[in-house]
Amino acid sequence: MSHQPDLIIANATVVNSTGRQEAHILVHHGKITELIDAAQPVPAADRTIDATGKLVIPGGVDGHCHVAQVTGRFRTLDDYRTTSTAALWGGTTTIIDFGIPRDAQETPLAAVLHKKELATQSRCDVALHGAVVSWDETVPWQLEQLAAEGVRSVKMYTTNRGTTMADGDTILKVMREMVRLDGLAYIHAEHDPIITDCTEQHAQDGRIGIEHLHRTRPELAEEISVKETLAMAEYTGAPVYFVHQSTPGAVDLVSQARERGIDAYSETCPHYVTLDDSVYASTFPEWFACCPPMRCPETVAALKERLAAGAIHTMSSDHSCYDLSQKRERTDDVRAMPHGLPGVETRMPVTFTAMTSAGASVEQFVSAFAAEPARINAVPGKGRIAEGFDADLVVFDPAEERTVNGAALHMGTDFSPFDGKALTGWPAVVVSNGRVVLDADGFHDPGAAGRFLHRNGFRQHQSASDAAHLPAAAL
Ligand SMILES: [Zn+2]
């Protein structure tokens, strides 16, 4: 080794998705340069952090974050500085945001370029997803431009008629483009005619307030939309990723599709395996307004079983940061209220607690929290502690329990849907690109140090990372 390391995490129990080892982790110029067996002496370094008795995992990769998103009258309150700061506090060192056209005038390309500009304020590394709402003849060219920018996935909604919904023709054509451009289709799946009709029926009966949210969006609407979308993926050959799956049936459809050889992936969010629909009968039901809504206890238990069994690939926050005054503005009508929950900072402890309490290993937790989000989204250099990977590291004591106090967290809001819950899996030290940003002294703001990450092509990355556990960009 030619240089003294900038940083060593010594005596670490290093946990990757594939297994664990006792090692000293050497860091130089933002990269992991070497792992030395912990039986060897600790070499000299500018700074050494002793991790005896602690676990060290790769920095989290949150594949589903909404930053400064405008939806109708509402705008989420987090900007890049606050979202990325909260992410780092929560052990997440890479976030993937969406460039979603605000209205029919904004093109998919303009939406992404706007987000890329905002992301220059980020404290952690950032990648982006694109989004297409309606097809026109410029879309193939725009998607080529996005791919050239390192934006290799396109989100489409099968619901939200009149705002973000893409029709079946658009989804099919964009899937074809994803095959051509080596990208990935990202799908919010809820069957729009059923959601629309069910919501209208409830409105006619005067049952349209927040306490009825879960009844207006039935499980079967999610499952039939997943089924239909999988058929389009099978027909076009496009890889497809389902965001925030909330039912075991939806997850099983993806598992069955994979058995047929379809490249299909399942994401869920911490709230869907932790909270059930009794929250809508609680004192503050507006805290829990999101789509899909929380499901019944049996569904939550079965979804958590799928997660522990490894059937769900990723745990993402779906971070959407509204505060209580926004949440309380239209509790009378599920059609008018802002949907989405703050979660980028609590993703690690909620996921860790949910998974380990369901019998999953720490390795499985690392898979859903960091390794699979990096692999499936083709983000080079992330999701693994190994030589050549970025020095994004989280040190934590798995036994330390803390109770969530939303007002004391760092997201741009005043509550957490997990307020009052006692959780384990809180980061003690966070290293982002070789910088110690969180330690016993608190948070050390790295400034706007986050980088915009160019993602690899989807299949290019999968075959490269199958061939060697190295970041594909380095091959
Ligand atoms: Zn979302």
Coordinates of C-alpha atoms and ligand atoms in Angstrom, one line a residue:
M1 CA 0.0 0.0 0.0
S2 CA 1.5 3.3 -1.1
H3 CA -0.4 5.8 1.0
Q4 CA -1.3 6.0 4.7
P5 CA -5.0 5.5 5.0
D6 CA -7.1 8.6 5.7
L7 CA -9.3 6.5 7.9
I8 CA -9.4 3.0 9.4
I9 CA -12.5 1.4 10.9
A10 CA -10.7 -1.1 13.1
N11 CA -11.8 -4.4 14.6
A12 CA -15.1 -4.3 12.7
T13 CA -17.6 -7.1 12.2
V14 CA -18.1 -6.4 8.5
V15 CA -21.5 -7.5 7.3
N16 CA -22.2 -7.7 3.6
S17 CA -25.3 -9.2 2.0
T18 CA -23.2 -12.3 1.2
G19 CA -21.7 -12.9 4.7
R20 CA -19.5 -11.4 7.4
Q21 CA -15.8 -11.2 8.4
E22 CA -13.7 -9.6 11.2
A23 CA -11.6 -7.0 9.6
H24 CA -10.0 -3.6 9.7
I25 CA -11.4 -1.4 6.8
L26 CA -8.8 0.9 5.2
V27 CA -10.1 4.1 3.5
H28 CA -8.2 6.4 1.2
H29 CA -9.5 9.2 -1.0
G30 CA -13.1 8.2 -0.5
K31 CA -12.6 4.5 -1.5
I32 CA -12.2 1.3 0.5
T33 CA -8.6 0.3 -0.3
E34 CA -8.2 -2.8 1.7
L35 CA -9.8 -5.1 4.2
I36 CA -7.2 -6.6 6.6
D37 CA -8.0 -9.6 8.8
A38 CA -8.7 -8.4 12.3
A39 CA -6.1 -10.7 13.8
Q40 CA -3.4 -8.5 12.1
P41 CA -2.2 -5.3 13.8
V42 CA -4.1 -2.1 13.0
P43 CA -1.9 0.0 10.6
A44 CA -1.3 3.7 11.1
A45 CA -3.9 6.1 9.7
D46 CA -4.9 9.8 10.0
R47 CA -7.9 8.7 12.0
T48 CA -8.8 5.3 13.5
I49 CA -12.3 4.5 14.7
D50 CA -12.5 1.4 16.9
A51 CA -15.6 -0.7 16.1
T52 CA -15.0 -3.5 18.6
G53 CA -18.3 -5.1 19.4
K54 CA -20.1 -3.2 16.6
L55 CA -21.4 -4.2 13.2
V56 CA -20.2 -2.3 10.1
I57 CA -22.4 -2.4 7.0
P58 CA -22.4 -0.6 3.7
G59 CA -24.1 2.8 3.6
G60 CA -27.7 2.6 2.8
V61 CA -29.0 3.1 -0.7
D62 CA -32.6 4.5 -0.7
G63 CA -34.0 3.8 -4.2
H64 CA -37.2 5.7 -3.7
C65 CA -37.1 9.3 -2.4
H66 CA -39.2 12.3 -3.4
V67 CA -37.3 15.5 -2.8
A68 CA -39.0 18.9 -3.4
Q69 CA -41.9 17.2 -5.2
V70 CA -44.8 19.3 -6.4
T71 CA -48.2 17.4 -6.5
G72 CA -51.1 19.7 -7.2
R73 CA -51.3 22.4 -4.6
F74 CA -48.8 20.6 -2.3
R75 CA -45.0 20.7 -2.3
T76 CA -43.0 18.5 -0.1
L77 CA -41.0 20.4 2.5
D78 CA -37.6 18.8 2.2
D79 CA -35.0 20.3 -0.1
Y80 CA -31.8 18.5 -1.1
R81 CA -29.9 19.9 1.9
T82 CA -32.4 18.6 4.4
T83 CA -33.2 15.3 2.7
S84 CA -29.6 14.4 2.3
T85 CA -28.7 15.5 5.9
A86 CA -31.6 13.4 7.3
A87 CA -30.5 10.5 5.1
L88 CA -26.9 10.6 6.5
W89 CA -28.3 10.8 10.1
G90 CA -30.2 7.6 9.2
G91 CA -27.3 5.7 7.7
T92 CA -28.3 6.2 4.1
T93 CA -25.4 7.5 2.0
T94 CA -27.1 7.3 -1.5
I95 CA -30.6 8.5 -2.4
I96 CA -32.4 8.1 -5.7
D97 CA -35.0 10.8 -6.4
F98 CA -37.4 11.1 -9.3
G99 CA -37.7 13.7 -12.0
I100 CA -41.5 13.7 -12.5
P101 CA -43.0 16.2 -14.9
R102 CA -45.0 18.7 -12.8
D103 CA -47.6 19.2 -15.5
A104 CA -48.3 18.5 -19.1
Q105 CA -45.9 21.4 -20.1
E106 CA -42.8 19.9 -18.4
T107 CA -41.1 17.2 -20.4
P108 CA -39.5 14.2 -18.8
L109 CA -36.0 15.5 -19.7
A110 CA -36.7 18.9 -18.3
A111 CA -38.0 17.4 -15.0
V112 CA -34.8 15.3 -14.6
L113 CA -32.5 18.3 -15.5
H114 CA -34.3 20.4 -12.9
K115 CA -33.8 17.8 -10.2
K116 CA -30.1 17.4 -11.2
E117 CA -29.6 21.1 -10.7
L118 CA -31.3 21.0 -7.2
A119 CA -29.2 18.0 -6.3
T120 CA -26.0 20.1 -6.4
Q121 CA -26.9 21.0 -2.8
S122 CA -26.9 17.4 -1.7
R123 CA -24.7 16.2 1.3
C124 CA -24.9 12.6 0.1
D125 CA -24.6 11.0 -3.3
V126 CA -27.6 11.2 -5.5
A127 CA -29.0 9.3 -8.6
L128 CA -32.2 9.9 -10.4
H129 CA -35.1 8.1 -12.0
G130 CA -37.0 9.6 -14.9
A131 CA -40.7 9.5 -15.3
V132 CA -43.0 9.5 -18.4
V133 CA -46.7 10.5 -18.1
S134 CA -47.7 10.5 -21.8
W135 CA -46.2 9.2 -25.0
D136 CA -45.3 11.4 -27.9
E137 CA -42.8 11.1 -30.7
T138 CA -40.1 13.0 -28.7
V139 CA -40.0 10.5 -25.9
P140 CA -37.5 8.0 -27.4
W141 CA -35.0 10.9 -28.0
Q142 CA -35.6 12.2 -24.5
L143 CA -35.0 8.8 -23.0
E144 CA -31.7 8.6 -24.9
Q145 CA -30.7 11.9 -23.4
L146 CA -31.6 10.6 -19.9
A147 CA -29.6 7.4 -20.4
A148 CA -26.6 9.6 -21.5
E149 CA -27.1 11.5 -18.2
G150 CA -26.9 8.2 -16.3
V151 CA -30.6 8.0 -15.6
R152 CA -31.5 4.5 -16.6
S153 CA -35.0 3.9 -15.1
V154 CA -38.4 5.4 -15.9
K155 CA -41.2 5.5 -13.4
M156 CA -44.8 5.2 -14.5
Y157 CA -48.0 5.3 -12.6
T158 CA -50.9 3.1 -13.5
T159 CA -53.2 5.4 -11.4
N160 CA -53.6 9.1 -10.6
R161 CA -55.8 9.8 -13.6
G162 CA -55.4 13.4 -14.8
T163 CA -52.0 14.0 -13.1
T164 CA -49.2 11.4 -13.2
M165 CA -51.0 8.4 -14.7
A166 CA -49.5 6.8 -17.8
D167 CA -51.9 4.8 -20.0
G168 CA -51.2 1.2 -21.1
D169 CA -49.9 2.3 -24.6
T170 CA -47.4 4.6 -23.0
I171 CA -46.2 2.0 -20.5
L172 CA -45.7 -0.6 -23.3
K173 CA -43.8 1.8 -25.5
V174 CA -41.6 3.0 -22.7
M175 CA -40.9 -0.6 -21.8
R176 CA -39.7 -1.2 -25.4
E177 CA -37.4 1.8 -25.0
M178 CA -36.0 0.4 -21.8
V179 CA -35.1 -2.8 -23.7
R180 CA -33.4 -0.7 -26.4
L181 CA -31.6 1.6 -23.9
D182 CA -30.7 -1.1 -21.3
G183 CA -33.0 0.5 -18.7
L184 CA -35.5 -0.5 -16.1
A185 CA -39.3 0.2 -15.9
Y186 CA -40.3 1.5 -12.4
I187 CA -44.0 1.0 -11.8
H188 CA -46.5 2.3 -9.2
A189 CA -49.2 -0.3 -9.7
E190 CA -52.8 0.3 -8.7
H191 CA -55.7 -0.4 -11.1
D192 CA -57.1 3.1 -11.9
P193 CA -60.7 2.2 -12.8
I194 CA -61.1 0.3 -9.6
I195 CA -59.5 2.9 -7.4
T196 CA -61.5 5.7 -9.1
D197 CA -64.8 3.8 -8.8
C198 CA -64.2 2.7 -5.3
T199 CA -63.3 6.2 -4.2
E200 CA -66.4 7.7 -6.0
Q201 CA -68.7 5.1 -4.3
H202 CA -67.3 6.1 -0.9
A203 CA -67.7 9.8 -1.7
Q204 CA -71.3 9.3 -2.6
D205 CA -71.9 7.6 0.8
G206 CA -70.1 10.4 2.6
R207 CA -67.2 8.1 3.6
I208 CA -64.4 10.0 2.0
G209 CA -62.5 11.3 5.1
I210 CA -59.0 10.1 6.1
E211 CA -60.5 7.4 8.4
H212 CA -61.8 5.6 5.2
L213 CA -58.6 5.8 3.2
H214 CA -57.8 2.1 3.4
R215 CA -61.3 1.2 2.1
T216 CA -61.0 3.3 -1.0
R217 CA -57.9 1.5 -2.4
P218 CA -58.5 -2.2 -2.1
E219 CA -55.7 -4.8 -2.3
L220 CA -57.1 -6.4 -5.4
A221 CA -56.6 -3.1 -7.3
E222 CA -52.9 -3.4 -6.6
E223 CA -52.7 -7.0 -7.5
I224 CA -54.6 -6.8 -10.8
S225 CA -52.4 -3.9 -11.9
V226 CA -49.2 -5.9 -11.0
K227 CA -50.5 -8.8 -13.1
E228 CA -51.3 -6.6 -16.1
T229 CA -47.9 -4.9 -15.9
L230 CA -46.1 -8.2 -15.6
A231 CA -47.8 -9.3 -18.8
M232 CA -46.5 -6.2 -20.6
A233 CA -43.0 -6.9 -19.2
E234 CA -43.2 -10.4 -20.4
Y235 CA -44.4 -9.3 -23.9
T236 CA -41.7 -6.6 -24.3
G237 CA -38.9 -8.3 -22.5
A238 CA -38.3 -5.3 -20.3
P239 CA -37.1 -5.6 -16.7
V240 CA -39.7 -4.2 -14.3
Y241 CA -39.5 -3.0 -10.7
F242 CA -42.6 -2.5 -8.6
V243 CA -42.4 0.3 -6.1
H244 CA -44.0 0.0 -2.6
Q245 CA -45.7 -3.4 -2.9
S246 CA -48.1 -3.6 0.0
T247 CA -49.7 -7.1 -0.3
P248 CA -48.3 -10.7 -0.2
G249 CA -50.3 -11.4 -3.3
A250 CA -48.5 -8.6 -5.2
V251 CA -45.1 -10.0 -4.1
D252 CA -46.1 -13.5 -5.0
L253 CA -47.0 -12.4 -8.5
V254 CA -43.5 -11.0 -8.9
S255 CA -41.9 -14.2 -7.5
Q256 CA -44.0 -16.3 -9.9
A257 CA -43.0 -14.1 -12.8
R258 CA -39.3 -14.5 -11.9
E259 CA -39.8 -18.3 -12.0
R260 CA -41.0 -17.8 -15.6
G261 CA -37.8 -15.9 -16.4
I262 CA -39.1 -12.4 -16.2
D263 CA -36.7 -9.8 -14.8
A264 CA -39.1 -8.5 -12.1
Y265 CA -38.4 -6.9 -8.7
S266 CA -40.3 -6.2 -5.6
E267 CA -39.9 -3.2 -3.3
T268 CA -41.7 -2.5 -0.1
C269 CA -41.5 0.3 2.4
P270 CA -40.9 0.2 6.2
H271 CA -44.5 1.3 6.9
Y272 CA -46.1 -1.5 5.1
V273 CA -44.4 -4.1 7.3
T274 CA -44.8 -2.2 10.5
L275 CA -48.2 -0.3 10.6
D276 CA -51.7 -1.7 9.8
D277 CA -55.0 -0.1 8.9
S278 CA -55.9 0.4 12.6
V279 CA -53.9 3.7 12.2
Y280 CA -56.9 5.2 10.4
A281 CA -59.0 4.7 13.5
S282 CA -56.3 6.3 15.7
T283 CA -56.2 9.9 17.2
F284 CA -54.1 11.2 14.3
P285 CA -55.1 9.2 11.2
E286 CA -53.8 12.0 8.9
W287 CA -50.2 11.0 9.8
F288 CA -50.7 7.9 7.8
A289 CA -52.1 9.2 4.5
C290 CA -50.2 7.4 1.7
C291 CA -50.9 5.3 -1.4
P292 CA -51.2 2.4 -1.2
P293 CA -52.7 2.7 2.3
M294 CA -51.7 0.6 5.3
R295 CA -53.3 -2.8 5.0
C296 CA -55.1 -5.1 7.5
P297 CA -53.0 -6.9 10.2
E298 CA -53.1 -10.3 8.4
T299 CA -51.7 -8.7 5.2
V300 CA -49.0 -6.9 7.1
A301 CA -48.0 -10.2 8.9
A302 CA -47.9 -12.1 5.5
L303 CA -45.9 -9.3 3.8
K304 CA -43.4 -9.3 6.7
E305 CA -43.1 -13.1 6.2
R306 CA -42.3 -12.5 2.5
L307 CA -39.6 -10.0 3.5
A308 CA -38.0 -12.3 6.0
A309 CA -38.1 -15.1 3.4
G310 CA -36.2 -13.0 0.9
A311 CA -39.0 -12.6 -1.6
I312 CA -38.8 -8.8 -1.5
H313 CA -35.7 -7.3 -3.0
T314 CA -35.6 -3.8 -1.5
M315 CA -36.8 -1.7 1.4
S316 CA -37.2 1.9 0.3
S317 CA -38.6 4.9 2.2
D318 CA -40.8 6.5 -0.5
H319 CA -39.8 9.6 1.5
S320 CA -42.4 12.3 0.9
C321 CA -42.0 15.1 3.4
Y322 CA -45.2 17.0 4.4
D323 CA -45.7 18.5 7.8
L324 CA -48.8 18.2 10.1
S325 CA -50.3 21.5 9.0
Q326 CA -50.3 20.2 5.4
K327 CA -51.5 16.8 6.5
R328 CA -54.4 18.4 8.5
E329 CA -55.5 20.8 5.7
R330 CA -57.9 18.3 3.9
T331 CA -58.5 15.4 6.3
D332 CA -62.1 15.5 5.0
D333 CA -61.3 14.1 1.5
V334 CA -58.8 11.5 0.6
R335 CA -58.8 12.9 -3.0
A336 CA -57.6 16.3 -1.9
M337 CA -55.1 15.5 0.9
P338 CA -51.3 15.2 0.3
H339 CA -50.2 11.5 0.3
G340 CA -46.8 10.3 1.4
L341 CA -44.8 9.8 4.6
P342 CA -41.4 11.2 5.8
G343 CA -39.0 8.2 6.1
V344 CA -35.5 8.6 4.7
E345 CA -34.1 9.0 8.2
T346 CA -35.9 6.2 9.9
R347 CA -35.5 3.6 7.1
M348 CA -32.6 1.8 8.8
P349 CA -34.0 1.3 12.3
V350 CA -37.5 0.5 11.1
T351 CA -36.2 -2.0 8.5
F352 CA -33.7 -3.6 10.9
T353 CA -36.2 -4.0 13.7
A354 CA -38.9 -5.4 11.4
M355 CA -36.6 -7.8 9.6
T356 CA -34.7 -9.1 12.6
S357 CA -37.9 -9.5 14.7
A358 CA -39.3 -11.6 11.8
G359 CA -36.2 -13.9 11.9
A360 CA -34.2 -12.4 9.1
S361 CA -30.4 -12.2 9.4
V362 CA -28.3 -9.0 9.4
E363 CA -27.0 -10.1 6.0
Q364 CA -30.6 -10.1 4.7
F365 CA -31.1 -6.7 6.2
V366 CA -28.0 -5.4 4.4
S367 CA -29.3 -6.9 1.2
A368 CA -32.7 -5.0 1.3
F369 CA -31.2 -1.8 2.8
A370 CA -28.1 -1.4 0.6
A371 CA -26.9 -4.2 -1.7
E372 CA -30.0 -4.9 -3.8
P373 CA -31.0 -1.3 -4.2
A374 CA -27.5 -0.6 -5.5
R375 CA -27.4 -3.7 -7.8
I376 CA -30.9 -3.4 -9.2
N377 CA -30.6 0.3 -9.8
A378 CA -27.2 -0.3 -11.4
V379 CA -25.4 2.2 -9.1
P380 CA -21.7 1.6 -9.4
G381 CA -19.5 1.4 -6.3
K382 CA -22.2 1.2 -3.8
G383 CA -23.9 -1.4 -1.5
R384 CA -20.9 -3.5 -0.6
I385 CA -17.9 -3.3 1.7
A386 CA -15.0 -4.4 -0.5
E387 CA -11.8 -3.2 -2.0
G388 CA -12.6 -0.6 -4.8
F389 CA -16.0 0.3 -3.5
D390 CA -16.9 3.8 -2.2
A391 CA -16.2 4.3 1.5
D392 CA -19.8 4.5 2.5
L393 CA -20.0 2.8 5.9
V394 CA -22.3 2.6 8.9
V395 CA -21.1 1.4 12.3
F396 CA -23.8 0.4 14.8
D397 CA -24.6 -1.6 17.9
P398 CA -27.5 -3.9 17.0
A399 CA -28.7 -4.0 20.6
E400 CA -29.0 -0.3 21.2
E401 CA -32.7 0.7 21.4
R402 CA -34.1 4.2 20.9
T403 CA -37.6 5.5 20.8
V404 CA -38.6 7.6 17.8
N405 CA -39.3 11.2 18.4
G406 CA -40.3 12.7 15.0
A407 CA -39.8 16.3 16.1
A408 CA -36.2 15.6 17.0
L409 CA -35.3 14.1 13.6
H410 CA -33.8 16.1 10.8
M411 CA -36.3 15.8 8.0
G412 CA -38.2 18.9 7.0
T413 CA -41.2 18.0 9.1
D414 CA -42.5 17.9 12.6
F415 CA -43.6 14.2 13.0
S416 CA -42.8 10.7 12.1
P417 CA -45.3 7.9 11.4
F418 CA -43.2 5.8 13.8
D419 CA -43.3 8.3 16.7
G420 CA -43.1 6.5 20.0
K421 CA -41.9 3.2 18.6
A422 CA -38.9 1.6 20.3
L423 CA -36.5 0.5 17.6
T424 CA -33.0 -1.1 17.2
G425 CA -30.6 -0.5 14.3
W426 CA -29.6 3.1 14.8
P427 CA -26.3 4.3 13.2
A428 CA -23.5 5.4 15.6
V429 CA -20.9 6.3 13.0
V430 CA -21.7 7.2 9.3
V431 CA -18.9 7.5 6.7
S432 CA -19.9 9.0 3.3
N433 CA -17.3 8.9 0.5
G434 CA -14.6 8.5 3.2
R435 CA -15.8 11.5 5.3
V436 CA -17.0 10.8 8.9
V437 CA -20.3 12.7 8.8
L438 CA -21.8 11.3 12.0
D439 CA -20.0 10.1 15.2
A440 CA -20.3 10.4 19.0
D441 CA -19.8 14.2 18.7
G442 CA -22.8 14.5 16.4
F443 CA -23.3 15.5 12.7
H444 CA -20.4 17.0 10.7
D445 CA -22.0 18.7 7.7
P446 CA -19.8 17.9 4.7
G447 CA -21.3 20.8 2.7
A448 CA -22.6 20.2 -0.8
A449 CA -20.3 17.2 -1.2
G450 CA -22.8 14.8 -2.7
R451 CA -22.0 13.6 -6.2
F452 CA -24.4 13.0 -9.0
L453 CA -24.1 9.3 -9.9
H454 CA -24.2 8.0 -13.4
R455 CA -25.9 4.7 -13.3
N456 CA -24.9 1.8 -15.5
G457 CA -27.1 0.1 -18.0
F458 CA -29.3 -2.5 -16.2
R459 CA -28.2 -5.7 -17.9
Q460 CA -24.6 -4.4 -18.3
H461 CA -24.5 -3.9 -14.5
Q462 CA -26.1 -7.2 -13.6
S463 CA -23.7 -9.2 -15.7
A464 CA -20.7 -7.3 -14.5
S465 CA -21.6 -7.6 -10.8
D466 CA -22.3 -11.4 -11.4
A467 CA -18.8 -11.8 -12.9
A468 CA -17.1 -10.2 -9.9
H469 CA -18.0 -8.4 -6.7
L470 CA -16.6 -5.2 -8.1
P471 CA -18.3 -2.0 -9.1
A472 CA -19.2 -2.5 -12.8
A473 CA -17.9 0.9 -13.8
A474 CA -14.4 -0.2 -12.8
L475 CA -14.5 -3.3 -15.0
Ligands
ZN1 ZN -43.1 7.3 -4.4

